[in-house]
Amino acid sequence: MIKLSVTIITLNEESNIERCLQSVKAVADEILVVDSLSTDATVAIAERYGAKIIMQAFLGHLEQKNFASEQAAHDWILAIDADEELSTELAENILKVKEAPEFEAYHYNRLNNYCGKWIKHCGWYPDRKIRLYNRNTGSWKGENPHDRWLPDDNATKVGFLKGDLLHYTYHSISDHLKRIEKYSDIAARQKVNKGKDCSILKIWLGPKWKFVKDYIIRLGFMDGYWGYMVCRLSSMEVRVKYAKTRQYAKWKREGIDY
């Protein structure tokens, strides 16, 4: 049977962390929490579950997760966010993998909870993620804040596990709006740092296409009022990200700090 390290990166997650830890304790041989200097009870709660704590100022989403993987005691990693929990079915299937893994990495569906509503459409489900993996076969890649674990080469086969990863995304509209401000800023700066800009046409059309795609093509309307809000605010995030990209690119050309 393989040994499994559960890695969690945290910052002020006292409202979420216990639910997460409770769900992984049956599958974990080690729980490693990499904390970005929380000022609440996050660390104290994690310590009650026997977690190993490493304090590390935030390096960026994918950098922090790669750091956590490197610090783990075991090669097999279950990476989970503090606002997520394993469903009973998923935990049972992870235990089966520990007995005799057939693949070097596994993905599974993530089911997102928005303001108390489980969202089954809008492009939010199945929201498949690779979160169980042998760290020697890949790493966290992508662009901040949208990190994802990917194998280093196509020879690495990825298996699928039944059961949902339950994700408690936003507790309120205000929470979502704050995240839009934060994530759109990270994404815009990342794009400009790579030399990208954004046209007015893209700022105008991009959000409209995002709404049509999520609400109509991806059946967001079937999630009722909250599905509408998810699609509307997701399209708003696209507009804000593109507008910030254009603004920061202009400032960069003019030599202004952004």
PDB file of C-alpha atoms in Angstrom:
ATOM      1  CA  MET A   1       0.000   0.000   0.000  1.00  0.00           C
ATOM      2  CA  ILE A   2       1.327   3.450  -0.921  1.00  0.00           C
ATOM      3  CA  LYS A   3       1.739   6.261   1.623  1.00  0.00           C
ATOM      4  CA  LEU A   4      -0.227   9.428   0.889  1.00  0.00           C
ATOM      5  CA  SER A   5       0.545  13.026   1.830  1.00  0.00           C
ATOM      6  CA  VAL A   6      -2.379  15.458   1.829  1.00  0.00           C
ATOM      7  CA  THR A   7      -1.217  19.005   1.038  1.00  0.00           C
ATOM      8  CA  ILE A   8      -3.279  22.113   1.755  1.00  0.00           C
ATOM      9  CA  ILE A   9      -2.234  25.731   1.179  1.00  0.00           C
ATOM     10  CA  THR A  10      -3.989  28.178   3.485  1.00  0.00           C
ATOM     11  CA  LEU A  11      -4.484  31.819   4.391  1.00  0.00           C
ATOM     12  CA  ASN A  12      -7.106  32.711   7.011  1.00  0.00           C
ATOM     13  CA  GLU A  13      -9.278  29.652   6.368  1.00  0.00           C
ATOM     14  CA  GLU A  14     -10.694  29.084   9.860  1.00  0.00           C
ATOM     15  CA  SER A  15     -14.243  28.920   8.490  1.00  0.00           C
ATOM     16  CA  ASN A  16     -13.346  26.099   6.068  1.00  0.00           C
ATOM     17  CA  ILE A  17     -10.304  24.166   7.218  1.00  0.00           C
ATOM     18  CA  GLU A  18     -11.925  21.827   9.759  1.00  0.00           C
ATOM     19  CA  ARG A  19     -14.473  20.509   7.256  1.00  0.00           C
ATOM     20  CA  CYS A  20     -11.614  19.819   4.834  1.00  0.00           C
ATOM     21  CA  LEU A  21      -9.418  18.102   7.430  1.00  0.00           C
ATOM     22  CA  GLN A  22     -12.284  15.962   8.681  1.00  0.00           C
ATOM     23  CA  SER A  23     -12.834  14.643   5.153  1.00  0.00           C
ATOM     24  CA  VAL A  24      -9.204  13.646   4.500  1.00  0.00           C
ATOM     25  CA  LYS A  25      -8.142  12.180   7.835  1.00  0.00           C
ATOM     26  CA  ALA A  26      -9.136   8.622   6.826  1.00  0.00           C
ATOM     27  CA  VAL A  27      -6.988   8.644   3.662  1.00  0.00           C
ATOM     28  CA  ALA A  28      -3.956  10.640   4.849  1.00  0.00           C
ATOM     29  CA  ASP A  29      -0.668   9.220   6.115  1.00  0.00           C
ATOM     30  CA  GLU A  30       0.503  12.810   6.451  1.00  0.00           C
ATOM     31  CA  ILE A  31      -1.355  16.121   6.434  1.00  0.00           C
ATOM     32  CA  LEU A  32       0.859  19.026   5.408  1.00  0.00           C
ATOM     33  CA  VAL A  33      -0.471  22.581   5.702  1.00  0.00           C
ATOM     34  CA  VAL A  34       1.561  25.326   4.027  1.00  0.00           C
ATOM     35  CA  ASP A  35       0.217  28.494   5.589  1.00  0.00           C
ATOM     36  CA  SER A  36       0.727  32.009   4.206  1.00  0.00           C
ATOM     37  CA  LEU A  37       1.011  33.648   7.645  1.00  0.00           C
ATOM     38  CA  SER A  38      -2.644  33.434   8.698  1.00  0.00           C
ATOM     39  CA  THR A  39      -3.844  35.777  11.429  1.00  0.00           C
ATOM     40  CA  ASP A  40      -6.887  33.696  12.433  1.00  0.00           C
ATOM     41  CA  ALA A  41      -7.263  30.207  13.956  1.00  0.00           C
ATOM     42  CA  THR A  42      -6.347  28.270  10.786  1.00  0.00           C
ATOM     43  CA  VAL A  43      -3.050  26.923  12.109  1.00  0.00           C
ATOM     44  CA  ALA A  44      -4.448  26.042  15.543  1.00  0.00           C
ATOM     45  CA  ILE A  45      -7.279  24.040  13.970  1.00  0.00           C
ATOM     46  CA  ALA A  46      -4.863  22.212  11.647  1.00  0.00           C
ATOM     47  CA  GLU A  47      -2.608  21.346  14.573  1.00  0.00           C
ATOM     48  CA  ARG A  48      -5.547  19.701  16.357  1.00  0.00           C
ATOM     49  CA  TYR A  49      -5.719  17.252  13.440  1.00  0.00           C
ATOM     50  CA  GLY A  50      -2.024  16.446  13.710  1.00  0.00           C
ATOM     51  CA  ALA A  51      -1.049  18.390  10.616  1.00  0.00           C
ATOM     52  CA  LYS A  52       2.553  19.355   9.947  1.00  0.00           C
ATOM     53  CA  ILE A  53       2.668  23.138   9.540  1.00  0.00           C
ATOM     54  CA  ILE A  54       5.085  25.057   7.334  1.00  0.00           C
ATOM     55  CA  MET A  55       4.859  28.840   7.374  1.00  0.00           C
ATOM     56  CA  GLN A  56       5.608  30.270   3.937  1.00  0.00           C
ATOM     57  CA  ALA A  57       4.754  33.726   2.620  1.00  0.00           C
ATOM     58  CA  PHE A  58       2.570  33.387  -0.466  1.00  0.00           C
ATOM     59  CA  LEU A  59       4.626  32.712  -3.610  1.00  0.00           C
ATOM     60  CA  GLY A  60       1.745  32.571  -6.098  1.00  0.00           C
ATOM     61  CA  HIS A  61      -0.891  29.846  -6.489  1.00  0.00           C
ATOM     62  CA  LEU A  62       1.046  27.367  -8.587  1.00  0.00           C
ATOM     63  CA  GLU A  63       4.373  28.167  -6.907  1.00  0.00           C
ATOM     64  CA  GLN A  64       2.872  27.598  -3.456  1.00  0.00           C
ATOM     65  CA  LYS A  65       1.369  24.263  -4.500  1.00  0.00           C
ATOM     66  CA  ASN A  66       4.621  23.094  -6.050  1.00  0.00           C
ATOM     67  CA  PHE A  67       6.395  24.089  -2.846  1.00  0.00           C
ATOM     68  CA  ALA A  68       3.892  22.053  -0.807  1.00  0.00           C
ATOM     69  CA  SER A  69       4.420  18.999  -3.041  1.00  0.00           C
ATOM     70  CA  GLU A  70       8.189  19.286  -2.624  1.00  0.00           C
ATOM     71  CA  GLN A  71       7.935  19.456   1.170  1.00  0.00           C
ATOM     72  CA  ALA A  72       5.671  16.412   1.524  1.00  0.00           C
ATOM     73  CA  ALA A  73       7.036  13.254   3.135  1.00  0.00           C
ATOM     74  CA  HIS A  74       5.607  10.915   0.479  1.00  0.00           C
ATOM     75  CA  ASP A  75       5.717  10.853  -3.322  1.00  0.00           C
ATOM     76  CA  TRP A  76       1.973  10.332  -3.641  1.00  0.00           C
ATOM     77  CA  ILE A  77       0.107  13.591  -3.070  1.00  0.00           C
ATOM     78  CA  LEU A  78      -3.533  14.459  -2.560  1.00  0.00           C
ATOM     79  CA  ALA A  79      -3.739  18.225  -3.098  1.00  0.00           C
ATOM     80  CA  ILE A  80      -6.887  19.804  -1.722  1.00  0.00           C
ATOM     81  CA  ASP A  81      -7.906  23.394  -1.023  1.00  0.00           C
ATOM     82  CA  ALA A  82      -9.161  24.456   2.383  1.00  0.00           C
ATOM     83  CA  ASP A  83     -12.618  25.239   0.981  1.00  0.00           C
ATOM     84  CA  GLU A  84     -12.987  21.722  -0.470  1.00  0.00           C
ATOM     85  CA  GLU A  85     -13.868  18.344   1.014  1.00  0.00           C
ATOM     86  CA  LEU A  86     -13.895  14.762  -0.209  1.00  0.00           C
ATOM     87  CA  SER A  87     -17.296  13.173  -0.666  1.00  0.00           C
ATOM     88  CA  THR A  88     -17.692   9.792   1.042  1.00  0.00           C
ATOM     89  CA  GLU A  89     -17.596   8.004  -2.330  1.00  0.00           C
ATOM     90  CA  LEU A  90     -14.432   9.806  -3.414  1.00  0.00           C
ATOM     91  CA  ALA A  91     -12.655   9.069  -0.124  1.00  0.00           C
ATOM     92  CA  GLU A  92     -13.518   5.373  -0.450  1.00  0.00           C
ATOM     93  CA  ASN A  93     -12.117   5.256  -3.986  1.00  0.00           C
ATOM     94  CA  ILE A  94      -8.914   7.025  -2.928  1.00  0.00           C
ATOM     95  CA  LEU A  95      -8.415   4.307  -0.309  1.00  0.00           C
ATOM     96  CA  LYS A  96      -8.724   1.705  -3.085  1.00  0.00           C
ATOM     97  CA  VAL A  97      -6.067   3.518  -5.113  1.00  0.00           C
ATOM     98  CA  LYS A  98      -3.726   3.430  -2.115  1.00  0.00           C
ATOM     99  CA  GLU A  99      -3.922  -0.351  -2.098  1.00  0.00           C
ATOM    100  CA  ALA A 100      -2.673  -0.720  -5.685  1.00  0.00           C
ATOM    101  CA  PRO A 101      -2.509   2.347  -7.977  1.00  0.00           C
ATOM    102  CA  GLU A 102      -2.976   1.537 -11.666  1.00  0.00           C
ATOM    103  CA  PHE A 103      -2.052   5.034 -12.873  1.00  0.00           C
ATOM    104  CA  GLU A 104       0.427   7.755 -11.910  1.00  0.00           C
ATOM    105  CA  ALA A 105      -2.294  10.388 -11.479  1.00  0.00           C
ATOM    106  CA  TYR A 106      -6.062  10.547 -11.065  1.00  0.00           C
ATOM    107  CA  HIS A 107      -8.693  13.124 -11.830  1.00  0.00           C
ATOM    108  CA  TYR A 108     -12.228  13.411 -10.562  1.00  0.00           C
ATOM    109  CA  ASN A 109     -15.206  15.711 -10.757  1.00  0.00           C
ATOM    110  CA  ARG A 110     -15.532  18.834  -8.637  1.00  0.00           C
ATOM    111  CA  LEU A 111     -19.028  19.958  -7.624  1.00  0.00           C
ATOM    112  CA  ASN A 112     -19.234  23.634  -6.719  1.00  0.00           C
ATOM    113  CA  ASN A 113     -21.506  25.162  -4.102  1.00  0.00           C
ATOM    114  CA  TYR A 114     -22.496  28.771  -4.780  1.00  0.00           C
ATOM    115  CA  CYS A 115     -24.307  30.693  -2.024  1.00  0.00           C
ATOM    116  CA  GLY A 116     -25.746  27.406  -0.754  1.00  0.00           C
ATOM    117  CA  LYS A 117     -26.729  26.050  -4.198  1.00  0.00           C
ATOM    118  CA  TRP A 118     -24.962  23.109  -5.870  1.00  0.00           C
ATOM    119  CA  ILE A 119     -24.258  24.238  -9.452  1.00  0.00           C
ATOM    120  CA  LYS A 120     -24.647  21.417 -11.996  1.00  0.00           C
ATOM    121  CA  HIS A 121     -24.235  23.463 -15.199  1.00  0.00           C
ATOM    122  CA  CYS A 122     -22.755  26.867 -16.235  1.00  0.00           C
ATOM    123  CA  GLY A 123     -19.500  25.121 -17.219  1.00  0.00           C
ATOM    124  CA  TRP A 124     -18.934  24.516 -13.485  1.00  0.00           C
ATOM    125  CA  TYR A 125     -19.617  20.784 -13.567  1.00  0.00           C
ATOM    126  CA  PRO A 126     -18.036  18.298 -13.897  1.00  0.00           C
ATOM    127  CA  ASP A 127     -15.072  20.725 -13.511  1.00  0.00           C
ATOM    128  CA  ARG A 128     -12.657  17.776 -13.634  1.00  0.00           C
ATOM    129  CA  LYS A 129      -9.368  18.184 -11.731  1.00  0.00           C
ATOM    130  CA  ILE A 130      -6.186  16.145 -11.271  1.00  0.00           C
ATOM    131  CA  ARG A 131      -5.570  16.288  -7.532  1.00  0.00           C
ATOM    132  CA  LEU A 132      -4.187  12.815  -6.732  1.00  0.00           C
ATOM    133  CA  TYR A 133      -0.771  12.175  -8.262  1.00  0.00           C
ATOM    134  CA  ASN A 134       2.760  10.862  -7.980  1.00  0.00           C
ATOM    135  CA  ARG A 135       4.810  14.043  -7.698  1.00  0.00           C
ATOM    136  CA  ASN A 136       7.648  12.529  -9.748  1.00  0.00           C
ATOM    137  CA  THR A 137       5.486  12.513 -12.888  1.00  0.00           C
ATOM    138  CA  GLY A 138       4.362  16.146 -13.143  1.00  0.00           C
ATOM    139  CA  SER A 139       3.918  19.530 -11.479  1.00  0.00           C
ATOM    140  CA  TRP A 140       1.585  22.487 -11.032  1.00  0.00           C
ATOM    141  CA  LYS A 141       1.518  24.624 -14.168  1.00  0.00           C
ATOM    142  CA  GLY A 142      -0.657  27.192 -15.920  1.00  0.00           C
ATOM    143  CA  GLU A 143      -1.112  30.894 -15.232  1.00  0.00           C
ATOM    144  CA  ASN A 144      -1.894  32.363 -11.838  1.00  0.00           C
ATOM    145  CA  PRO A 145      -4.463  32.322 -10.375  1.00  0.00           C
ATOM    146  CA  HIS A 146      -5.670  29.355 -12.485  1.00  0.00           C
ATOM    147  CA  ASP A 147      -3.192  26.654 -11.580  1.00  0.00           C
ATOM    148  CA  ARG A 148      -3.534  23.013 -12.601  1.00  0.00           C
ATOM    149  CA  TRP A 149      -1.472  19.886 -12.124  1.00  0.00           C
ATOM    150  CA  LEU A 150      -0.198  18.410 -15.392  1.00  0.00           C
ATOM    151  CA  PRO A 151       1.970  15.385 -16.235  1.00  0.00           C
ATOM    152  CA  ASP A 152       5.459  16.105 -17.560  1.00  0.00           C
ATOM    153  CA  ASP A 153       4.878  14.003 -20.694  1.00  0.00           C
ATOM    154  CA  ASN A 154       2.136  12.243 -22.633  1.00  0.00           C
ATOM    155  CA  ALA A 155       3.354   8.838 -21.503  1.00  0.00           C
ATOM    156  CA  THR A 156       1.864   9.415 -18.055  1.00  0.00           C
ATOM    157  CA  LYS A 157      -1.616   7.894 -18.008  1.00  0.00           C
ATOM    158  CA  VAL A 158      -4.284   9.537 -15.889  1.00  0.00           C
ATOM    159  CA  GLY A 159      -7.117   7.510 -14.353  1.00  0.00           C
ATOM    160  CA  PHE A 160     -10.590   8.628 -13.321  1.00  0.00           C
ATOM    161  CA  LEU A 161     -12.119   8.212  -9.857  1.00  0.00           C
ATOM    162  CA  LYS A 162     -15.832   8.225  -9.115  1.00  0.00           C
ATOM    163  CA  GLY A 163     -17.097  10.558  -6.433  1.00  0.00           C
ATOM    164  CA  ASP A 164     -17.210  14.346  -6.221  1.00  0.00           C
ATOM    165  CA  LEU A 165     -14.770  16.791  -4.721  1.00  0.00           C
ATOM    166  CA  LEU A 166     -17.112  19.229  -2.963  1.00  0.00           C
ATOM    167  CA  HIS A 167     -16.082  22.859  -3.347  1.00  0.00           C
ATOM    168  CA  TYR A 168     -17.629  25.652  -1.286  1.00  0.00           C
ATOM    169  CA  THR A 169     -16.845  28.543  -3.585  1.00  0.00           C
ATOM    170  CA  TYR A 170     -18.670  31.719  -2.554  1.00  0.00           C
ATOM    171  CA  HIS A 171     -20.834  32.255   0.496  1.00  0.00           C
ATOM    172  CA  SER A 172     -22.327  35.506  -0.803  1.00  0.00           C
ATOM    173  CA  ILE A 173     -22.441  37.837  -3.786  1.00  0.00           C
ATOM    174  CA  SER A 174     -20.083  40.164  -1.914  1.00  0.00           C
ATOM    175  CA  ASP A 175     -17.622  37.308  -1.515  1.00  0.00           C
ATOM    176  CA  HIS A 176     -17.751  36.674  -5.274  1.00  0.00           C
ATOM    177  CA  LEU A 177     -17.239  40.354  -6.105  1.00  0.00           C
ATOM    178  CA  LYS A 178     -14.174  40.531  -3.842  1.00  0.00           C
ATOM    179  CA  ARG A 179     -12.712  37.449  -5.556  1.00  0.00           C
ATOM    180  CA  ILE A 180     -13.367  38.975  -8.992  1.00  0.00           C
ATOM    181  CA  GLU A 181     -11.366  42.037  -8.000  1.00  0.00           C
ATOM    182  CA  LYS A 182      -8.497  39.922  -6.670  1.00  0.00           C
ATOM    183  CA  TYR A 183      -8.303  37.290  -9.414  1.00  0.00           C
ATOM    184  CA  SER A 184      -8.858  39.676 -12.329  1.00  0.00           C
ATOM    185  CA  ASP A 185      -5.954  41.759 -11.072  1.00  0.00           C
ATOM    186  CA  ILE A 186      -3.624  38.757 -10.776  1.00  0.00           C
ATOM    187  CA  ALA A 187      -4.592  37.518 -14.246  1.00  0.00           C
ATOM    188  CA  ALA A 188      -4.247  40.950 -15.895  1.00  0.00           C
ATOM    189  CA  ARG A 189      -0.805  41.564 -14.415  1.00  0.00           C
ATOM    190  CA  GLN A 190       0.301  38.088 -15.488  1.00  0.00           C
ATOM    191  CA  LYS A 191      -0.768  38.769 -19.077  1.00  0.00           C
ATOM    192  CA  VAL A 192       0.919  42.162 -19.244  1.00  0.00           C
ATOM    193  CA  ASN A 193       4.112  40.736 -17.752  1.00  0.00           C
ATOM    194  CA  LYS A 194       4.109  38.343 -20.720  1.00  0.00           C
ATOM    195  CA  GLY A 195       3.782  41.227 -23.168  1.00  0.00           C
ATOM    196  CA  LYS A 196       0.057  40.924 -23.886  1.00  0.00           C
ATOM    197  CA  ASP A 197      -2.502  43.687 -24.450  1.00  0.00           C
ATOM    198  CA  CYS A 198      -6.261  43.700 -25.053  1.00  0.00           C
ATOM    199  CA  SER A 199      -8.359  45.385 -27.745  1.00  0.00           C
ATOM    200  CA  ILE A 200     -11.547  47.351 -27.144  1.00  0.00           C
ATOM    201  CA  LEU A 201     -13.377  44.838 -29.369  1.00  0.00           C
ATOM    202  CA  LYS A 202     -12.307  41.995 -27.093  1.00  0.00           C
ATOM    203  CA  ILE A 203     -13.397  43.938 -24.007  1.00  0.00           C
ATOM    204  CA  TRP A 204     -16.814  44.404 -25.623  1.00  0.00           C
ATOM    205  CA  LEU A 205     -17.346  40.968 -27.159  1.00  0.00           C
ATOM    206  CA  GLY A 206     -15.548  38.704 -24.693  1.00  0.00           C
ATOM    207  CA  PRO A 207     -17.999  39.078 -21.780  1.00  0.00           C
ATOM    208  CA  LYS A 208     -21.023  38.702 -24.079  1.00  0.00           C
ATOM    209  CA  TRP A 209     -19.710  35.441 -25.512  1.00  0.00           C
ATOM    210  CA  LYS A 210     -18.839  34.199 -22.014  1.00  0.00           C
ATOM    211  CA  PHE A 211     -22.427  34.741 -20.845  1.00  0.00           C
ATOM    212  CA  VAL A 212     -23.991  33.124 -23.941  1.00  0.00           C
ATOM    213  CA  LYS A 213     -21.659  30.141 -23.684  1.00  0.00           C
ATOM    214  CA  ASP A 214     -22.227  29.534 -19.956  1.00  0.00           C
ATOM    215  CA  TYR A 215     -25.914  30.439 -19.639  1.00  0.00           C
ATOM    216  CA  ILE A 216     -27.276  29.008 -22.893  1.00  0.00           C
ATOM    217  CA  ILE A 217     -24.811  26.529 -24.425  1.00  0.00           C
ATOM    218  CA  ARG A 218     -23.701  25.120 -21.060  1.00  0.00           C
ATOM    219  CA  LEU A 219     -27.288  25.206 -19.724  1.00  0.00           C
ATOM    220  CA  GLY A 220     -26.683  27.620 -16.857  1.00  0.00           C
ATOM    221  CA  PHE A 221     -30.369  28.556 -16.945  1.00  0.00           C
ATOM    222  CA  MET A 222     -31.150  25.112 -15.517  1.00  0.00           C
ATOM    223  CA  ASP A 223     -29.540  26.165 -12.226  1.00  0.00           C
ATOM    224  CA  GLY A 224     -32.195  28.826 -11.726  1.00  0.00           C
ATOM    225  CA  TYR A 225     -31.505  32.202 -10.160  1.00  0.00           C
ATOM    226  CA  TRP A 226     -28.079  31.239  -8.825  1.00  0.00           C
ATOM    227  CA  GLY A 227     -27.102  29.847 -12.204  1.00  0.00           C
ATOM    228  CA  TYR A 228     -27.964  33.227 -13.717  1.00  0.00           C
ATOM    229  CA  MET A 229     -25.839  35.018 -11.126  1.00  0.00           C
ATOM    230  CA  VAL A 230     -22.897  32.680 -11.711  1.00  0.00           C
ATOM    231  CA  CYS A 231     -23.024  33.342 -15.457  1.00  0.00           C
ATOM    232  CA  ARG A 232     -23.599  37.078 -15.106  1.00  0.00           C
ATOM    233  CA  LEU A 233     -20.733  37.608 -12.654  1.00  0.00           C
ATOM    234  CA  SER A 234     -18.427  35.266 -14.581  1.00  0.00           C
ATOM    235  CA  SER A 235     -18.952  37.405 -17.680  1.00  0.00           C
ATOM    236  CA  MET A 236     -18.314  40.499 -15.574  1.00  0.00           C
ATOM    237  CA  GLU A 237     -14.997  39.019 -14.430  1.00  0.00           C
ATOM    238  CA  VAL A 238     -13.963  38.610 -18.070  1.00  0.00           C
ATOM    239  CA  ARG A 239     -14.745  42.284 -18.773  1.00  0.00           C
ATOM    240  CA  VAL A 240     -12.838  43.488 -15.710  1.00  0.00           C
ATOM    241  CA  LYS A 241      -9.826  41.272 -16.492  1.00  0.00           C
ATOM    242  CA  TYR A 242      -9.650  42.470 -20.107  1.00  0.00           C
ATOM    243  CA  ALA A 243     -10.098  46.127 -19.114  1.00  0.00           C
ATOM    244  CA  LYS A 244      -7.341  45.877 -16.509  1.00  0.00           C
ATOM    245  CA  THR A 245      -5.070  44.185 -19.033  1.00  0.00           C
ATOM    246  CA  ARG A 246      -5.541  47.082 -21.455  1.00  0.00           C
ATOM    247  CA  GLN A 247      -4.959  49.637 -18.688  1.00  0.00           C
ATOM    248  CA  TYR A 248      -1.829  47.970 -17.300  1.00  0.00           C
ATOM    249  CA  ALA A 249      -0.393  47.446 -20.792  1.00  0.00           C
ATOM    250  CA  LYS A 250      -0.779  51.193 -21.448  1.00  0.00           C
ATOM    251  CA  TRP A 251       0.901  52.011 -18.134  1.00  0.00           C
ATOM    252  CA  LYS A 252       3.757  49.639 -18.967  1.00  0.00           C
ATOM    253  CA  ARG A 253       4.347  51.382 -22.309  1.00  0.00           C
ATOM    254  CA  GLU A 254       4.380  54.743 -20.499  1.00  0.00           C
ATOM    255  CA  GLY A 255       6.769  53.506 -17.829  1.00  0.00           C
ATOM    256  CA  ILE A 256       4.188  53.785 -15.045  1.00  0.00           C
ATOM    257  CA  ASP A 257       4.179  51.199 -12.241  1.00  0.00           C
ATOM    258  CA  TYR A 258       1.155  48.906 -12.348  1.00  0.00           C
TER     259      TYR A 258
END
